[in-house]
Tab-separated table of C-alpha atoms in Angstrom:
chain	number	residue	atom	x	y	z
A	11	MET	CA	0.047	0.031	0.074
A	12	LYS	CA	2.825	2.297	0.822
A	13	GLN	CA	4.434	1.717	-2.590
A	14	ASN	CA	1.063	2.455	-4.448
A	15	GLY	CA	0.679	5.807	-2.278
A	16	LYS	CA	4.100	6.852	-3.354
A	17	ALA	CA	3.602	6.122	-7.000
A	18	LEU	CA	0.318	8.061	-6.783
A	19	ASP	CA	1.982	10.981	-5.057
A	20	MET	CA	4.796	10.969	-7.665
A	21	GLN	CA	2.047	10.979	-10.446
A	22	GLU	CA	0.097	13.708	-8.807
A	23	GLY	CA	3.345	15.686	-8.392
A	24	ALA	CA	4.455	15.303	-12.086
A	25	SER	CA	0.858	15.890	-13.587
A	26	GLY	CA	-0.621	18.337	-10.976
A	27	LEU	CA	-3.677	16.210	-10.609
A	28	SER	CA	-5.487	15.504	-7.473
A	29	PRO	CA	-5.769	11.889	-6.248
A	30	PRO	CA	-9.436	11.689	-7.288
A	31	GLU	CA	-8.578	12.784	-10.688
A	32	VAL	CA	-5.687	10.389	-10.896
A	33	CYS	CA	-7.925	7.529	-10.106
A	34	LYS	CA	-10.435	8.483	-12.670
A	35	LYS	CA	-7.681	8.515	-15.213
A	36	VAL	CA	-6.309	5.107	-14.188
A	37	ARG	CA	-9.820	3.598	-14.400
A	38	LYS	CA	-10.269	5.169	-17.810
A	39	GLN	CA	-7.248	3.573	-19.177
A	40	ILE	CA	-8.117	0.167	-17.652
A	41	SER	CA	-11.593	0.313	-19.373
A	42	GLU	CA	-9.904	1.258	-22.707
A	43	ARG	CA	-7.630	-1.846	-22.585
A	44	SER	CA	-10.538	-4.085	-21.541
A	45	GLU	CA	-12.545	-3.035	-24.452
A	46	ALA	CA	-9.529	-3.502	-26.844
A	47	VAL	CA	-9.152	-7.199	-25.680
A	48	MET	CA	-12.927	-7.796	-25.978
A	49	ALA	CA	-12.980	-6.502	-29.389
A	50	SER	CA	-10.113	-9.011	-30.497
A	51	GLY	CA	-12.524	-11.717	-29.603
A	52	PRO	CA	-13.420	-13.946	-26.683
A	53	PRO	CA	-10.473	-15.434	-24.610
A	54	VAL	CA	-9.563	-18.774	-25.878
A	55	SER	CA	-7.681	-21.665	-24.138
A	56	ASP	CA	-5.360	-22.905	-26.590
A	57	TRP	CA	-4.220	-26.392	-25.297
A	58	ALA	CA	-2.506	-26.842	-28.580
A	59	ARG	CA	0.171	-24.243	-27.244
A	60	LEU	CA	1.145	-26.248	-24.251
A	61	PRO	CA	5.016	-26.679	-24.206
A	62	GLN	CA	5.977	-30.075	-25.375
A	63	GLU	CA	7.885	-30.771	-22.185
A	64	LEU	CA	4.602	-30.203	-20.192
A	65	LEU	CA	2.632	-32.450	-22.620
A	66	LEU	CA	5.191	-35.277	-22.328
A	67	HIS	CA	5.167	-35.070	-18.650
A	68	ILE	CA	1.246	-35.304	-18.739
A	69	PHE	CA	1.412	-38.230	-21.389
A	70	GLN	CA	3.624	-40.246	-19.149
A	71	TYR	CA	0.961	-40.484	-16.456
A	72	LEU	CA	-1.871	-41.428	-18.960
A	73	PRO	CA	-2.648	-45.312	-19.520
A	74	LEU	CA	-1.768	-46.173	-23.200
A	75	LEU	CA	-5.166	-46.227	-24.589
A	76	ASP	CA	-6.108	-42.766	-22.951
A	77	ARG	CA	-2.733	-41.526	-24.584
A	78	ALA	CA	-3.777	-42.690	-28.062
A	79	TYR	CA	-7.164	-41.017	-27.592
A	80	ALA	CA	-5.471	-37.728	-26.450
A	81	SER	CA	-3.205	-37.898	-29.572
A	82	GLN	CA	-6.487	-37.401	-31.708
A	83	VAL	CA	-7.217	-33.919	-30.227
A	84	CYS	CA	-4.975	-31.898	-32.376
A	85	ARG	CA	-1.922	-32.069	-34.453
A	86	GLU	CA	0.520	-30.777	-31.713
A	87	TRP	CA	-0.895	-33.540	-29.296
A	88	ASN	CA	-0.372	-36.178	-31.981
A	89	GLN	CA	3.355	-35.065	-32.415
A	90	ALA	CA	3.799	-35.362	-28.521
A	91	PHE	CA	2.264	-38.924	-28.731
A	92	HIS	CA	5.054	-39.929	-31.072
A	93	MET	CA	7.845	-38.104	-29.061
A	94	PRO	CA	10.668	-40.826	-28.614
A	95	GLU	CA	10.889	-40.279	-24.961
A	96	LEU	CA	7.365	-41.809	-24.613
A	97	TRP	CA	8.412	-45.074	-26.160
A	98	ARG	CA	11.456	-45.852	-24.296
A	99	CYS	CA	9.833	-47.899	-21.644
A	100	PHE	CA	6.963	-50.214	-22.965
A	101	GLU	CA	5.122	-53.219	-21.816
A	102	PHE	CA	3.396	-55.538	-24.328
A	103	GLU	CA	0.364	-57.241	-22.923
A	104	LEU	CA	-0.614	-60.298	-24.938
A	105	ASN	CA	-3.499	-62.597	-24.025
A	106	GLN	CA	-6.555	-64.446	-25.280
A	107	PRO	CA	-9.632	-62.656	-24.311
A	108	ALA	CA	-11.626	-65.997	-23.837
A	109	SER	CA	-9.062	-67.183	-21.161
A	110	SER	CA	-7.650	-64.190	-19.617
A	111	TYR	CA	-8.911	-60.999	-17.625
A	112	LEU	CA	-5.775	-58.956	-18.618
A	113	LYS	CA	-6.219	-56.135	-21.130
A	114	ALA	CA	-4.274	-56.731	-24.309
A	115	THR	CA	-2.343	-54.251	-26.350
A	116	HIS	CA	-4.205	-53.681	-29.381
A	117	PRO	CA	-2.942	-55.257	-32.574
A	118	ASP	CA	-2.924	-51.993	-34.711
A	119	LEU	CA	-1.071	-50.214	-31.899
A	120	ILE	CA	1.478	-52.861	-31.837
A	121	LYS	CA	1.981	-52.511	-35.704
A	122	GLN	CA	2.376	-48.607	-35.206
A	123	ILE	CA	4.975	-49.227	-32.484
A	124	ILE	CA	7.104	-51.616	-34.602
A	125	LYS	CA	6.730	-49.337	-37.611
A	126	ARG	CA	7.469	-46.021	-35.950
A	127	HIS	CA	9.130	-46.476	-32.603
A	128	SER	CA	10.893	-49.877	-32.652
A	129	ASN	CA	14.242	-47.854	-32.754
A	130	HIS	CA	13.238	-45.778	-29.630
A	131	LEU	CA	12.446	-48.872	-27.415
A	132	GLN	CA	14.921	-49.404	-24.634
A	133	TYR	CA	13.118	-50.901	-21.661
A	134	VAL	CA	10.698	-53.800	-22.941
A	135	SER	CA	8.709	-56.234	-21.085
A	136	PHE	CA	6.195	-58.701	-22.446
A	137	LYS	CA	3.304	-59.976	-20.072
A	138	VAL	CA	1.665	-63.000	-21.606
A	139	ASP	CA	-1.072	-65.413	-20.261
A	140	SER	CA	-0.754	-69.181	-20.260
A	141	SER	CA	-1.834	-69.728	-23.983
A	142	THR	CA	0.600	-70.690	-26.440
A	143	GLU	CA	-0.700	-68.148	-28.833
A	144	SER	CA	0.263	-65.191	-26.674
A	145	ALA	CA	3.692	-66.459	-26.148
A	146	GLU	CA	4.062	-67.044	-29.919
A	147	ALA	CA	2.873	-63.553	-30.555
A	148	ALA	CA	5.519	-62.233	-28.150
A	149	CYS	CA	8.106	-64.089	-30.235
A	150	ASP	CA	6.741	-62.621	-33.454
A	151	ILE	CA	7.191	-58.956	-32.194
A	152	LEU	CA	10.702	-59.887	-30.590
A	153	SER	CA	11.712	-61.096	-34.362
A	154	GLN	CA	10.834	-57.685	-35.833
A	155	LEU	CA	12.899	-55.632	-33.230
A	156	VAL	CA	15.780	-55.514	-35.587
A	157	ASN	CA	16.322	-51.628	-35.518
A	158	CYS	CA	16.341	-51.296	-31.675
A	159	SER	CA	19.049	-51.726	-29.039
A	160	LEU	CA	17.326	-52.623	-25.668
A	161	LYS	CA	18.674	-52.120	-22.399
A	162	THR	CA	16.379	-54.440	-20.446
A	163	LEU	CA	14.033	-57.160	-21.514
A	164	GLY	CA	11.658	-59.083	-19.513
A	165	LEU	CA	9.364	-62.018	-20.483
A	166	ILE	CA	6.756	-62.594	-17.841
A	167	SER	CA	4.247	-65.425	-17.873
A	168	THR	CA	1.384	-64.801	-15.570
A	169	ALA	CA	0.951	-68.619	-15.616
A	170	ARG	CA	2.467	-71.720	-17.018
A	171	PRO	CA	3.258	-73.079	-19.534
A	172	SER	CA	3.169	-70.172	-22.005
A	173	PHE	CA	6.755	-69.866	-23.492
A	174	MET	CA	7.746	-73.398	-22.764
A	175	GLU	CA	4.944	-74.561	-25.149
A	176	VAL	CA	6.427	-72.319	-28.101
A	177	PRO	CA	8.612	-74.385	-30.483
A	178	LYS	CA	12.202	-74.032	-29.185
A	179	SER	CA	13.558	-72.994	-32.685
A	180	HIS	CA	10.924	-70.061	-32.940
A	181	PHE	CA	11.719	-68.656	-29.373
A	182	ILE	CA	15.492	-69.072	-29.782
A	183	SER	CA	15.362	-67.299	-33.219
A	184	ALA	CA	13.381	-64.522	-31.903
A	185	LEU	CA	15.491	-63.918	-28.710
A	186	THR	CA	18.723	-64.079	-30.897
A	187	VAL	CA	17.502	-61.223	-32.885
A	188	VAL	CA	17.434	-59.070	-29.625
A	189	PHE	CA	20.818	-60.443	-28.420
A	190	VAL	CA	22.531	-59.524	-31.742
A	191	ASN	CA	21.092	-56.001	-32.162
A	192	SER	CA	21.126	-54.864	-28.508
A	193	LYS	CA	24.802	-54.095	-27.666
A	194	SER	CA	23.968	-52.641	-24.362
A	195	LEU	CA	21.514	-55.157	-22.789
A	196	SER	CA	22.044	-54.711	-18.882
A	197	SER	CA	18.988	-56.539	-17.641
A	198	LEU	CA	17.582	-59.961	-18.660
A	199	LYS	CA	14.545	-61.836	-17.190
A	200	ILE	CA	13.769	-64.878	-18.953
A	201	ASP	CA	12.203	-67.349	-16.249
A	202	ASP	CA	10.332	-70.294	-17.559
A	203	THR	CA	11.556	-70.134	-21.155
A	204	PRO	CA	13.322	-72.734	-23.510
A	205	VAL	CA	16.493	-70.628	-23.677
A	206	ASP	CA	19.743	-72.805	-24.209
A	207	ASP	CA	23.343	-72.813	-23.993
A	208	PRO	CA	24.109	-71.585	-27.708
A	209	SER	CA	21.722	-68.573	-27.194
A	210	LEU	CA	23.495	-67.668	-24.144
A	211	LYS	CA	26.760	-67.721	-25.853
A	212	VAL	CA	25.200	-65.058	-28.370
A	213	LEU	CA	24.073	-63.048	-25.370
A	214	VAL	CA	27.472	-63.050	-24.024
A	215	ALA	CA	29.211	-62.226	-27.459
A	216	ASN	CA	27.298	-59.164	-27.881
A	217	ASN	CA	26.605	-57.973	-24.376
A	218	SER	CA	29.283	-59.177	-22.079
A	219	ASP	CA	30.404	-55.685	-21.134
A	220	THR	CA	26.947	-54.296	-20.072
A	221	LEU	CA	24.978	-57.215	-18.629
A	222	LYS	CA	24.263	-56.695	-14.920
A	223	LEU	CA	21.167	-58.698	-14.038
A	224	LEU	CA	20.204	-62.107	-15.291
A	225	LYS	CA	17.120	-64.086	-14.160
A	226	MET	CA	16.604	-67.533	-15.674
A	227	SER	CA	14.914	-69.798	-13.203
A	228	SER	CA	13.215	-72.880	-14.586
A	229	CYS	CA	15.115	-73.009	-17.772
A	230	PRO	CA	15.637	-76.754	-18.360
A	231	HIS	CA	17.499	-76.369	-21.562
A	232	VAL	CA	20.548	-74.502	-19.825
A	233	SER	CA	23.231	-76.520	-18.489
A	234	PRO	CA	25.828	-75.721	-15.648
A	235	ALA	CA	28.435	-75.194	-18.601
A	236	GLY	CA	26.026	-72.577	-20.136
A	237	ILE	CA	25.480	-70.370	-16.969
A	238	LEU	CA	29.362	-70.725	-16.193
A	239	CYS	CA	30.050	-69.417	-19.698
A	240	VAL	CA	27.907	-66.262	-18.710
A	241	ALA	CA	29.774	-65.854	-15.357
A	242	ASP	CA	33.332	-66.230	-17.101
A	243	GLN	CA	32.520	-63.373	-19.550
A	244	CYS	CA	30.146	-61.092	-17.776
A	245	HIS	CA	32.389	-59.655	-15.231
A	246	GLY	CA	29.774	-56.767	-14.439
A	247	LEU	CA	27.058	-59.251	-13.475
A	248	ARG	CA	25.651	-58.085	-10.110
A	249	GLU	CA	22.439	-59.975	-9.795
A	250	LEU	CA	21.664	-63.674	-10.711
A	251	ALA	CA	18.650	-66.014	-10.355
A	252	LEU	CA	18.655	-69.554	-11.268
A	253	ASN	CA	17.672	-73.101	-10.401
A	254	TYR	CA	19.768	-75.076	-7.932
A	255	HIS	CA	20.813	-77.785	-10.726
A	256	LEU	CA	22.844	-75.036	-12.322
A	257	LEU	CA	24.630	-74.035	-9.297
A	258	SER	CA	28.160	-75.492	-9.093
A	259	ASP	CA	31.294	-74.941	-7.238
A	260	GLU	CA	32.744	-73.827	-10.432
A	261	LEU	CA	30.195	-71.067	-11.040
A	262	LEU	CA	30.695	-69.811	-7.412
A	263	LEU	CA	34.520	-69.479	-8.025
A	264	ALA	CA	33.851	-67.728	-11.413
A	265	LEU	CA	31.809	-65.256	-9.482
A	266	SER	CA	34.536	-64.773	-6.929
A	267	SER	CA	37.306	-64.116	-9.315
A	268	GLU	CA	39.289	-60.913	-8.972
A	269	LYS	CA	38.096	-59.707	-12.434
A	270	HIS	CA	34.560	-60.076	-11.383
A	271	VAL	CA	32.637	-57.276	-9.738
A	272	HIS	CA	31.134	-57.871	-6.289
A	273	LEU	CA	27.796	-59.699	-6.548
A	274	GLU	CA	24.928	-58.133	-4.881
A	275	HIS	CA	21.982	-60.725	-5.177
A	276	LEU	CA	21.994	-64.339	-5.889
A	277	ARG	CA	18.771	-66.303	-5.755
A	278	ILE	CA	18.513	-69.920	-5.841
A	279	ASP	CA	15.235	-71.839	-6.263
A	280	VAL	CA	15.626	-75.284	-4.910
A	281	VAL	CA	12.754	-77.244	-6.521
A	282	SER	CA	11.800	-81.052	-6.356
A	283	GLU	CA	10.116	-82.112	-9.610
A	284	ASN	CA	9.800	-85.760	-8.543
A	285	PRO	CA	9.627	-87.184	-4.856
A	286	GLY	CA	13.078	-88.676	-3.759
A	287	GLN	CA	15.074	-86.398	-6.392
A	288	HIS	CA	18.745	-86.243	-5.586
A	289	PHE	CA	20.586	-82.994	-5.051
A	290	HIS	CA	24.313	-82.312	-5.270
A	291	THR	CA	26.199	-80.658	-2.423
A	292	ILE	CA	28.158	-77.359	-2.662
A	293	LYS	CA	31.555	-77.235	-0.838
A	294	LYS	CA	31.720	-74.834	2.088
A	295	SER	CA	35.121	-73.591	0.533
A	296	SER	CA	33.134	-72.373	-2.636
A	297	TRP	CA	30.773	-70.459	-0.332
A	298	ASP	CA	33.704	-68.967	1.697
A	299	ALA	CA	35.140	-67.941	-1.550
A	300	MET	CA	31.916	-66.068	-2.458
A	301	VAL	CA	31.774	-64.243	0.897
A	302	ARG	CA	35.381	-63.114	0.917
A	303	HIS	CA	34.895	-61.583	-2.856
A	304	SER	CA	31.370	-60.302	-2.060
A	305	PRO	CA	30.976	-59.890	1.840
A	306	LYS	CA	27.575	-57.844	1.509
A	307	PHE	CA	25.840	-60.189	-1.131
A	308	ASN	CA	22.417	-61.451	-0.437
A	309	LEU	CA	21.924	-65.306	-0.933
A	310	VAL	CA	18.055	-65.822	-1.314
A	311	MET	CA	17.029	-69.587	-1.374
A	312	TYR	CA	13.584	-70.822	-1.987
A	313	PHE	CA	13.027	-74.427	-1.021
A	314	PHE	CA	10.178	-76.619	-2.424
A	315	LEU	CA	11.276	-80.039	-1.280
A	316	TYR	CA	9.963	-83.123	0.224
A	317	GLU	CA	11.045	-83.650	3.725
A	318	ASP	CA	13.325	-86.653	2.996
A	319	GLU	CA	15.183	-84.535	0.237
A	320	PHE	CA	17.093	-82.133	2.586
A	321	GLY	CA	19.910	-84.524	3.322
A	322	PRO	CA	22.560	-82.380	1.306
A	323	PHE	CA	21.568	-79.100	2.963
A	324	PHE	CA	22.616	-77.190	5.898
A	325	ASN	CA	25.136	-79.571	7.030
A	326	GLU	CA	27.843	-77.008	7.001
A	327	GLU	CA	27.997	-73.275	7.320
A	328	ILE	CA	25.964	-71.420	4.267
A	329	PRO	CA	25.947	-67.750	3.884
A	330	VAL	CA	22.149	-67.592	3.187
A	331	THR	CA	20.543	-64.379	4.085
A	332	HIS	CA	16.838	-65.027	3.114
A	333	LEU	CA	15.301	-68.403	3.470
A	334	TYR	CA	11.815	-69.453	2.352
A	335	PHE	CA	10.480	-73.118	2.787
A	336	GLY	CA	7.713	-73.400	0.622
A	337	ARG	CA	6.583	-76.992	1.813
A	338	SER	CA	6.714	-78.711	5.194
A	339	VAL	CA	10.194	-78.872	6.766
A	340	SER	CA	11.202	-80.991	9.692
A	341	LYS	CA	12.361	-79.943	13.080
A	342	GLU	CA	15.740	-81.461	12.249
A	343	VAL	CA	16.468	-79.140	9.276
A	344	LEU	CA	15.348	-76.057	11.180
A	345	GLY	CA	17.584	-76.988	13.930
A	346	ARG	CA	20.613	-77.159	11.349
A	347	VAL	CA	19.488	-73.776	9.897
A	348	GLY	CA	19.900	-72.389	13.451
A	349	LEU	CA	23.518	-73.624	13.495
A	350	HIS	CA	24.829	-73.137	10.100
A	351	CYS	CA	23.187	-69.809	8.903
A	352	PRO	CA	24.978	-67.075	10.789
A	353	ARG	CA	24.022	-64.410	8.139
A	354	LEU	CA	20.265	-65.116	8.042
A	355	VAL	CA	18.173	-62.044	7.989
A	356	GLU	CA	14.856	-63.384	6.942
A	357	LEU	CA	13.084	-66.783	7.606
A	358	VAL	CA	9.702	-67.871	6.346
A	359	VAL	CA	8.287	-71.387	7.161
A	360	CYS	CA	4.903	-72.044	5.480
A	361	ALA	CA	4.568	-75.507	7.317
A	362	ASN	CA	6.240	-77.721	9.782
A	363	GLY	CA	3.807	-80.275	11.543
A	364	LEU	CA	2.474	-80.886	14.990
A	365	ARG	CA	5.724	-80.877	16.830
A	366	PRO	CA	6.545	-77.571	18.698
A	367	LEU	CA	9.535	-75.638	17.344
A	368	ASP	CA	10.479	-74.331	20.714
A	369	GLU	CA	14.125	-75.537	20.827
A	370	GLU	CA	14.697	-74.624	17.032
A	371	LEU	CA	13.532	-71.010	17.512
A	372	ILE	CA	15.523	-70.577	20.557
A	373	ARG	CA	18.578	-71.839	18.674
A	374	ILE	CA	18.033	-69.571	15.611
A	375	ALA	CA	17.552	-66.553	17.987
A	376	LYS	CA	21.028	-67.354	19.500
A	377	HIS	CA	22.952	-68.052	16.461
A	378	CYS	CA	21.263	-66.026	13.667
A	379	THR	CA	22.308	-62.643	15.180
A	380	GLN	CA	21.341	-60.644	12.078
A	381	LEU	CA	17.793	-62.069	11.944
A	382	SER	CA	15.141	-59.194	11.513
A	383	ALA	CA	12.186	-60.931	10.022
A	384	ILE	CA	10.363	-64.235	10.333
A	385	GLY	CA	7.112	-65.672	9.251
A	386	LEU	CA	5.473	-68.938	10.575
A	387	GLY	CA	2.411	-70.623	8.978
A	388	GLU	CA	1.250	-74.115	9.843
A	389	CYS	CA	3.586	-74.675	12.838
A	390	GLU	CA	3.229	-74.822	16.540
A	391	VAL	CA	5.280	-72.904	19.157
A	392	SER	CA	4.659	-72.666	22.765
A	393	CYS	CA	3.723	-69.132	24.132
A	394	SER	CA	6.624	-69.334	26.471
A	395	ALA	CA	9.245	-70.242	23.769
A	396	PHE	CA	8.002	-67.539	21.503
A	397	VAL	CA	8.253	-64.751	24.043
A	398	GLU	CA	11.816	-65.889	24.890
A	399	PHE	CA	12.590	-65.850	21.154
A	400	VAL	CA	11.386	-62.276	20.895
A	401	LYS	CA	13.167	-61.190	23.887
A	402	MET	CA	16.476	-62.804	22.609
A	403	CYS	CA	16.172	-60.982	19.315
A	404	GLY	CA	14.719	-57.840	20.614
A	405	ARG	CA	13.890	-54.861	18.545
A	406	ARG	CA	15.718	-55.706	15.533
A	407	LEU	CA	12.827	-57.869	14.459
A	408	SER	CA	11.299	-55.389	12.229
A	409	GLN	CA	8.948	-58.081	10.668
A	410	LEU	CA	7.195	-60.612	12.797
A	411	SER	CA	4.386	-62.415	10.962
A	412	ILE	CA	3.004	-65.108	13.005
A	413	MET	CA	-0.454	-66.745	12.664
A	414	GLU	CA	-2.510	-67.054	15.771
A	415	GLU	CA	-3.031	-70.804	15.381
A	416	VAL	CA	0.791	-71.268	15.640
A	417	LEU	CA	0.997	-70.122	19.322
A	418	ILE	CA	0.211	-72.625	21.923
A	419	PRO	CA	-1.023	-71.316	25.366
A	420	ASP	CA	0.915	-72.918	28.394
A	421	HIS	CA	1.286	-72.294	32.022
A	422	LYS	CA	3.057	-69.013	31.822
A	423	TYR	CA	1.048	-67.178	28.980
A	424	SER	CA	-2.300	-67.226	27.455
A	425	LEU	CA	-3.135	-65.893	24.009
A	426	ASP	CA	-4.455	-62.752	25.578
A	427	GLU	CA	-1.207	-62.172	27.497
A	428	ILE	CA	1.326	-62.813	24.997
A	429	HIS	CA	0.317	-59.642	22.897
A	430	TRP	CA	1.166	-57.424	25.686
A	431	GLU	CA	4.515	-59.366	26.507
A	432	VAL	CA	5.701	-59.470	22.872
A	433	SER	CA	4.955	-55.799	22.193
A	434	LYS	CA	7.013	-54.812	25.365
A	435	HIS	CA	10.038	-56.603	23.939
A	436	LEU	CA	9.593	-55.322	20.375
A	437	GLY	CA	9.081	-51.587	21.469
A	438	ARG	CA	5.807	-51.404	19.436
A	439	VAL	CA	2.356	-52.764	19.368
A	440	TRP	CA	2.240	-56.306	18.060
A	441	PHE	CA	-0.627	-58.773	17.420
A	442	PRO	CA	-0.707	-62.318	15.918
A	443	ASP	CA	-1.763	-62.409	12.362
A	444	MET	CA	-5.268	-63.830	11.342
A	445	MET	CA	-3.912	-64.856	7.829
A	446	PRO	CA	-0.479	-65.130	6.247
A	447	THR	CA	0.926	-61.673	5.186
A	448	TRP	CA	4.214	-62.725	3.623
């Protein structure tokens, strides 16, 4: 207000007009300008003049179909729709409407992408249903990506069999197109596919300097020699996921060599296809070499075995950090886990049986000093042993998912009392789960 007063004083002094006369003059000037604006026509919200940077930002938040509709508004929006930045990351969704609830990418749009944007694609994934037709359609698209250099590729089957039902030659031919033309592939997720050793050699020959992540669980046509070839040549590999039958002492030593970068994440799926299946043993010295080379790496192991198949496991120290038992596991095996898994951070036991796990839990709390997350499903633990377990672990237990049916009341604690006692040792309010949350 003071500044406005000074301006009026100066204007009055300069023109000799009194304050009322000055206000009248200002109102007249404003009125004349308004009339000039009105004479030029009504105000128009010209959306076509939005800066392309702003349009790009808006389009990135739109679903693909809405983005396509928006491209029909005007020429400028259509040009924004085809900006290369919008097509660097794309997910093809392929399914058969009669057997899937997923929305499929429209065939006409797929043709347009291949024609106009294949050279812009960098981060690509394919989500297919369980039908062979959808997997074959994905292979047909891959075969046409001859002008692109992908950085990441993911093949995702929402249900089996999908890619495993595609003729192996068709799948390998399509994948080879990507391997040969993509000279900077850094991430490859090809679980449950018929990839084989020769195709992995093509991958290594063209992308050995850039590959950092490789997920290939449940790939029956790959041999230990095939995955060893990848580890020997791809020295920048930081994350690897594979089935246990591909794991070998030679592979661990290759990942532990001086020329290889520090591994960050190794996931192993230990799956039994038939009851009584035999599993080989990995030497403790090989695991020790791995830990010396990459002391902070995560070893994630998923076990889907029958109880009599655990013989080769947990007899010596193993550097597993995250351990999941998808089937029933015996008290004896859990006891060995407590003795030989000092790096354990997370433990999930889906089922055990009707014998209480009191001693095993106490042993795990005593020896697994980094444990911060545990989940128990169809098991039994006395309330007293559970409280003692929580007391030993203390507040480092950030995740504690225990089904209410797991806890067996005893002479010391009832189900109503255990909630308060556990909460006291955790330093936060805790209740048993009514259903599994992991």
